[in-house]
Amino acid sequence: MPQTASALGPDAAAEIATALNQALAETVVTTMLAQNFHWNVTGMSFGPLHELFQTIYEDHFTGQDDLAERVRAIGETAEGKLAVHLDRSKVTEGDEGAEDREMIRHLMEAQETIGATLAGLSEIASRHGDIRTEDLAIERGRVHDKFAWMLRAHLR
């Protein structure tokens, strides 16, 4: 049965919040990854990559807020410490001295990682009848799939 945020039981809210905070951590780390690469990309593809990386980090900044606000809407605490995000995230920081193709590859893999995390979040939310979190996870997953595709296209 579909539920509003306030109708979720404490166990359901805690499980959903854990998955949301995982997605949040990976989004935070990937936001910084894209910004780092935006600042430091060089080479013949500087212009388009500089712009693409900016598009990604600007989108992800908004995505962080959406995920954190959903955690709060279900009555849980959104993790806000960078150290916690870095520790929790399956996405790792990137090397600002990397070549452009390595930046693209690393950022593409980050998009795929977040996409998989969001798919898991969607399943958890669906199991608990939390259609709003499920919808958020699906929509954010589409965004990350698109960015992964765009980045992958640069490597072909």
C-alpha atoms as an extended CHARMM CRD file, in Angstrom:
* protein
*
       156  EXT
         1         1  MET       CA              0.0000000000        0.0000000000        0.0000000000  PROA      1               0.0000000000
         2         2  PRO       CA              1.4770000000        3.3950000000       -0.9650000000  PROA      2               0.0000000000
         3         3  GLN       CA              2.4420000000        5.5130000000        2.0010000000  PROA      3               0.0000000000
         4         4  THR       CA              3.1400000000        9.1270000000        2.7180000000  PROA      4               0.0000000000
         5         5  ALA       CA              6.4300000000        9.9900000000        4.4000000000  PROA      5               0.0000000000
         6         6  SER       CA              4.7550000000       10.3950000000        7.7670000000  PROA      6               0.0000000000
         7         7  ALA       CA              3.0190000000        7.0130000000        7.4820000000  PROA      7               0.0000000000
         8         8  LEU       CA              6.2430000000        5.0280000000        7.1580000000  PROA      8               0.0000000000
         9         9  GLY       CA              7.0890000000        2.9570000000       10.1860000000  PROA      9               0.0000000000
        10        10  PRO       CA             10.3760000000        3.6090000000       11.9880000000  PROA      10              0.0000000000
        11        11  ASP       CA             12.0990000000        0.5090000000       10.5860000000  PROA      11              0.0000000000
        12        12  ALA       CA             11.0410000000        1.3430000000        7.0250000000  PROA      12              0.0000000000
        13        13  ALA       CA             12.0960000000        4.9840000000        7.3980000000  PROA      13              0.0000000000
        14        14  ALA       CA             15.4880000000        3.9500000000        8.8010000000  PROA      14              0.0000000000
        15        15  GLU       CA             16.1480000000        1.4660000000        5.9760000000  PROA      15              0.0000000000
        16        16  ILE       CA             15.1030000000        3.9640000000        3.3130000000  PROA      16              0.0000000000
        17        17  ALA       CA             17.1770000000        6.7240000000        4.9460000000  PROA      17              0.0000000000
        18        18  THR       CA             20.2580000000        4.4930000000        4.9710000000  PROA      18              0.0000000000
        19        19  ALA       CA             19.8600000000        3.9150000000        1.2340000000  PROA      19              0.0000000000
        20        20  LEU       CA             19.1500000000        7.6080000000        0.6110000000  PROA      20              0.0000000000
        21        21  ASN       CA             22.2510000000        8.5900000000        2.5910000000  PROA      21              0.0000000000
        22        22  GLN       CA             24.3020000000        6.1340000000        0.5090000000  PROA      22              0.0000000000
        23        23  ALA       CA             23.0670000000        7.8040000000       -2.6780000000  PROA      23              0.0000000000
        24        24  LEU       CA             23.6860000000       11.1970000000       -1.1100000000  PROA      24              0.0000000000
        25        25  ALA       CA             27.2820000000       10.3050000000       -0.2000000000  PROA      25              0.0000000000
        26        26  GLU       CA             28.0490000000        9.0800000000       -3.6960000000  PROA      26              0.0000000000
        27        27  THR       CA             26.4270000000       12.1600000000       -5.2210000000  PROA      27              0.0000000000
        28        28  VAL       CA             28.4280000000       14.4840000000       -2.9710000000  PROA      28              0.0000000000
        29        29  VAL       CA             31.7230000000       12.7880000000       -3.8490000000  PROA      29              0.0000000000
        30        30  THR       CA             30.8580000000       12.7510000000       -7.5560000000  PROA      30              0.0000000000
        31        31  THR       CA             29.8880000000       16.4230000000       -7.4550000000  PROA      31              0.0000000000
        32        32  MET       CA             33.3510000000       17.2760000000       -6.1810000000  PROA      32              0.0000000000
        33        33  LEU       CA             34.9390000000       14.8440000000       -8.6310000000  PROA      33              0.0000000000
        34        34  ALA       CA             33.2600000000       16.6190000000      -11.5600000000  PROA      34              0.0000000000
        35        35  GLN       CA             34.1880000000       20.0280000000      -10.1840000000  PROA      35              0.0000000000
        36        36  ASN       CA             37.8150000000       18.9580000000       -9.6760000000  PROA      36              0.0000000000
        37        37  PHE       CA             37.9700000000       17.7450000000      -13.2730000000  PROA      37              0.0000000000
        38        38  HSD       CA             36.2170000000       20.9080000000      -14.4990000000  PROA      38              0.0000000000
        39        39  TRP       CA             38.9420000000       23.0010000000      -12.8690000000  PROA      39              0.0000000000
        40        40  ASN       CA             41.8440000000       20.8730000000      -14.0510000000  PROA      40              0.0000000000
        41        41  VAL       CA             41.0430000000       19.4470000000      -17.4920000000  PROA      41              0.0000000000
        42        42  THR       CA             43.5270000000       20.3410000000      -20.2320000000  PROA      42              0.0000000000
        43        43  GLY       CA             44.1680000000       19.3780000000      -23.8180000000  PROA      43              0.0000000000
        44        44  MET       CA             42.4140000000       19.6120000000      -27.1550000000  PROA      44              0.0000000000
        45        45  SER       CA             39.0400000000       18.7350000000      -25.6260000000  PROA      45              0.0000000000
        46        46  PHE       CA             39.2880000000       21.3530000000      -22.8830000000  PROA      46              0.0000000000
        47        47  GLY       CA             36.2590000000       23.4290000000      -23.9820000000  PROA      47              0.0000000000
        48        48  PRO       CA             33.6230000000       20.7040000000      -24.3270000000  PROA      48              0.0000000000
        49        49  LEU       CA             34.8710000000       18.7400000000      -21.3010000000  PROA      49              0.0000000000
        50        50  HSD       CA             35.0840000000       21.8450000000      -19.1260000000  PROA      50              0.0000000000
        51        51  GLU       CA             31.4500000000       22.5670000000      -20.0340000000  PROA      51              0.0000000000
        52        52  LEU       CA             30.2660000000       18.9570000000      -19.6130000000  PROA      52              0.0000000000
        53        53  PHE       CA             31.9230000000       18.6020000000      -16.2210000000  PROA      53              0.0000000000
        54        54  GLN       CA             30.2440000000       21.8400000000      -15.1090000000  PROA      54              0.0000000000
        55        55  THR       CA             26.8520000000       20.5970000000      -16.2970000000  PROA      55              0.0000000000
        56        56  ILE       CA             27.3870000000       17.4400000000      -14.2640000000  PROA      56              0.0000000000
        57        57  TYR       CA             28.4520000000       19.1010000000      -11.0140000000  PROA      57              0.0000000000
        58        58  GLU       CA             25.6590000000       21.6750000000      -11.2120000000  PROA      58              0.0000000000
        59        59  ASP       CA             23.0870000000       18.9150000000      -11.7110000000  PROA      59              0.0000000000
        60        60  HSD       CA             24.5640000000       16.8460000000       -8.8910000000  PROA      60              0.0000000000
        61        61  PHE       CA             24.5120000000       19.7730000000       -6.4800000000  PROA      61              0.0000000000
        62        62  THR       CA             20.7440000000       19.9960000000       -6.9760000000  PROA      62              0.0000000000
        63        63  GLY       CA             20.5040000000       16.2020000000       -6.7150000000  PROA      63              0.0000000000
        64        64  GLN       CA             22.2590000000       16.2740000000       -3.3370000000  PROA      64              0.0000000000
        65        65  ASP       CA             19.6410000000       18.6500000000       -2.0300000000  PROA      65              0.0000000000
        66        66  ASP       CA             16.7670000000       16.5270000000       -3.3630000000  PROA      66              0.0000000000
        67        67  LEU       CA             18.1560000000       13.3910000000       -1.7190000000  PROA      67              0.0000000000
        68        68  ALA       CA             18.9030000000       15.1070000000        1.6080000000  PROA      68              0.0000000000
        69        69  GLU       CA             15.4810000000       16.7420000000        1.7250000000  PROA      69              0.0000000000
        70        70  ARG       CA             13.8280000000       13.3740000000        1.1380000000  PROA      70              0.0000000000
        71        71  VAL       CA             15.7700000000       11.9350000000        4.0810000000  PROA      71              0.0000000000
        72        72  ARG       CA             14.3970000000       14.7710000000        6.2070000000  PROA      72              0.0000000000
        73        73  ALA       CA             10.8730000000       14.3510000000        4.8170000000  PROA      73              0.0000000000
        74        74  ILE       CA             10.7600000000       10.7750000000        6.1100000000  PROA      74              0.0000000000
        75        75  GLY       CA             11.8690000000       11.9830000000        9.5280000000  PROA      75              0.0000000000
        76        76  GLU       CA             15.4910000000       10.8770000000        9.4770000000  PROA      76              0.0000000000
        77        77  THR       CA             18.8170000000       12.7250000000        9.5700000000  PROA      77              0.0000000000
        78        78  ALA       CA             20.6260000000       13.6280000000        6.3550000000  PROA      78              0.0000000000
        79        79  GLU       CA             24.3410000000       13.0490000000        6.7500000000  PROA      79              0.0000000000
        80        80  GLY       CA             26.2160000000       16.2830000000        6.0960000000  PROA      80              0.0000000000
        81        81  LYS       CA             29.8200000000       15.6590000000        7.0710000000  PROA      81              0.0000000000
        82        82  LEU       CA             32.2710000000       15.3580000000        4.1910000000  PROA      82              0.0000000000
        83        83  ALA       CA             34.3280000000       12.7620000000        6.0400000000  PROA      83              0.0000000000
        84        84  VAL       CA             31.2230000000       10.5840000000        6.4010000000  PROA      84              0.0000000000
        85        85  HSD       CA             30.4530000000       10.9380000000        2.6990000000  PROA      85              0.0000000000
        86        86  LEU       CA             34.0000000000       10.0260000000        1.7020000000  PROA      86              0.0000000000
        87        87  ASP       CA             34.0130000000        7.0250000000        4.0280000000  PROA      87              0.0000000000
        88        88  ARG       CA             30.5850000000        5.7770000000        2.9200000000  PROA      88              0.0000000000
        89        89  SER       CA             30.8540000000        6.4260000000       -0.8260000000  PROA      89              0.0000000000
        90        90  LYS       CA             31.7470000000        3.7110000000       -3.3070000000  PROA      90              0.0000000000
        91        91  VAL       CA             32.9210000000        6.5440000000       -5.5770000000  PROA      91              0.0000000000
        92        92  THR       CA             36.4920000000        7.6250000000       -4.9340000000  PROA      92              0.0000000000
        93        93  GLU       CA             38.1270000000       11.0000000000       -5.3160000000  PROA      93              0.0000000000
        94        94  GLY       CA             39.9420000000       11.6960000000       -8.5590000000  PROA      94              0.0000000000
        95        95  ASP       CA             43.4330000000       12.8460000000       -9.3910000000  PROA      95              0.0000000000
        96        96  GLU       CA             43.4130000000       16.4620000000      -10.5670000000  PROA      96              0.0000000000
        97        97  GLY       CA             46.5260000000       15.6570000000      -12.6050000000  PROA      97              0.0000000000
        98        98  ALA       CA             44.8260000000       12.8890000000      -14.5870000000  PROA      98              0.0000000000
        99        99  GLU       CA             44.6960000000       12.9940000000      -18.3740000000  PROA      99              0.0000000000
       100       100  ASP       CA             41.3440000000       13.9170000000      -19.9120000000  PROA      100             0.0000000000
       101       101  ARG       CA             40.4440000000       10.3240000000      -20.9040000000  PROA      101             0.0000000000
       102       102  GLU       CA             41.1300000000        9.1080000000      -17.3550000000  PROA      102             0.0000000000
       103       103  MET       CA             38.9230000000       11.9040000000      -15.9830000000  PROA      103             0.0000000000
       104       104  ILE       CA             36.1310000000       10.8510000000      -18.3360000000  PROA      104             0.0000000000
       105       105  ARG       CA             36.5060000000        7.1730000000      -17.4070000000  PROA      105             0.0000000000
       106       106  HSD       CA             36.5250000000        7.8860000000      -13.6800000000  PROA      106             0.0000000000
       107       107  LEU       CA             33.4800000000       10.1520000000      -13.8980000000  PROA      107             0.0000000000
       108       108  MET       CA             31.6380000000        7.6350000000      -16.1100000000  PROA      108             0.0000000000
       109       109  GLU       CA             32.2500000000        4.8760000000      -13.5620000000  PROA      109             0.0000000000
       110       110  ALA       CA             31.0030000000        7.1940000000      -10.8050000000  PROA      110             0.0000000000
       111       111  GLN       CA             27.7680000000        7.7530000000      -12.7380000000  PROA      111             0.0000000000
       112       112  GLU       CA             27.3040000000        4.0030000000      -13.1120000000  PROA      112             0.0000000000
       113       113  THR       CA             27.9680000000        3.4570000000       -9.4080000000  PROA      113             0.0000000000
       114       114  ILE       CA             25.3860000000        6.0410000000       -8.3750000000  PROA      114             0.0000000000
       115       115  GLY       CA             22.9330000000        4.5820000000      -10.8920000000  PROA      115             0.0000000000
       116       116  ALA       CA             23.2770000000        1.1400000000       -9.2890000000  PROA      116             0.0000000000
       117       117  THR       CA             22.8770000000        2.6070000000       -5.7980000000  PROA      117             0.0000000000
       118       118  LEU       CA             19.7340000000        4.4350000000       -6.8930000000  PROA      118             0.0000000000
       119       119  ALA       CA             18.3130000000        1.2420000000       -8.4080000000  PROA      119             0.0000000000
       120       120  GLY       CA             18.7600000000       -0.4240000000       -5.0140000000  PROA      120             0.0000000000
       121       121  LEU       CA             17.1280000000        2.5560000000       -3.3020000000  PROA      121             0.0000000000
       122       122  SER       CA             14.1890000000        2.2870000000       -5.6890000000  PROA      122             0.0000000000
       123       123  GLU       CA             13.7130000000       -1.3850000000       -4.7880000000  PROA      123             0.0000000000
       124       124  ILE       CA             13.8590000000       -0.6610000000       -1.0500000000  PROA      124             0.0000000000
       125       125  ALA       CA             11.3970000000        2.2110000000       -1.3440000000  PROA      125             0.0000000000
       126       126  SER       CA              9.0380000000        0.1120000000       -3.4680000000  PROA      126             0.0000000000
       127       127  ARG       CA              9.0970000000       -2.7170000000       -0.9320000000  PROA      127             0.0000000000
       128       128  HSD       CA              7.9500000000       -0.2500000000        1.7420000000  PROA      128             0.0000000000
       129       129  GLY       CA              5.3390000000        1.4450000000       -0.4470000000  PROA      129             0.0000000000
       130       130  ASP       CA              7.2820000000        4.7350000000       -0.4730000000  PROA      130             0.0000000000
       131       131  ILE       CA              6.4060000000        5.7850000000       -4.0090000000  PROA      131             0.0000000000
       132       132  ARG       CA              7.8520000000        9.2830000000       -3.6510000000  PROA      132             0.0000000000
       133       133  THR       CA             11.3280000000        8.0180000000       -2.7570000000  PROA      133             0.0000000000
       134       134  GLU       CA             10.9920000000        5.3810000000       -5.4550000000  PROA      134             0.0000000000
       135       135  ASP       CA             10.1170000000        8.1120000000       -7.9710000000  PROA      135             0.0000000000
       136       136  LEU       CA             13.0780000000       10.2500000000       -6.8660000000  PROA      136             0.0000000000
       137       137  ALA       CA             15.4430000000        7.2840000000       -7.1960000000  PROA      137             0.0000000000
       138       138  ILE       CA             14.1330000000        6.4520000000      -10.6710000000  PROA      138             0.0000000000
       139       139  GLU       CA             14.3790000000       10.0470000000      -11.8820000000  PROA      139             0.0000000000
       140       140  ARG       CA             17.8940000000       10.5470000000      -10.4960000000  PROA      140             0.0000000000
       141       141  GLY       CA             18.8610000000        7.1690000000      -11.9660000000  PROA      141             0.0000000000
       142       142  ARG       CA             17.8000000000        8.3640000000      -15.4160000000  PROA      142             0.0000000000
       143       143  VAL       CA             20.0160000000       11.4420000000      -15.0040000000  PROA      143             0.0000000000
       144       144  HSD       CA             23.0500000000        9.3560000000      -14.0550000000  PROA      144             0.0000000000
       145       145  ASP       CA             22.4220000000        6.8780000000      -16.8890000000  PROA      145             0.0000000000
       146       146  LYS       CA             22.3800000000        9.7900000000      -19.3390000000  PROA      146             0.0000000000
       147       147  PHE       CA             25.6000000000       11.2660000000      -17.9880000000  PROA      147             0.0000000000
       148       148  ALA       CA             27.2630000000        7.8200000000      -18.1020000000  PROA      148             0.0000000000
       149       149  TRP       CA             26.2200000000        7.4680000000      -21.7480000000  PROA      149             0.0000000000
       150       150  MET       CA             27.5040000000       10.9510000000      -22.6270000000  PROA      150             0.0000000000
       151       151  LEU       CA             30.8440000000       10.2620000000      -20.9570000000  PROA      151             0.0000000000
       152       152  ARG       CA             31.1210000000        6.7890000000      -22.4940000000  PROA      152             0.0000000000
       153       153  ALA       CA             30.6040000000        8.3370000000      -25.9460000000  PROA      153             0.0000000000
       154       154  HSD       CA             33.7710000000       10.4160000000      -25.4310000000  PROA      154             0.0000000000
       155       155  LEU       CA             35.8050000000        7.2240000000      -24.9630000000  PROA      155             0.0000000000
       156       156  ARG       CA             34.7960000000        5.5730000000      -28.2320000000  PROA      156             0.0000000000
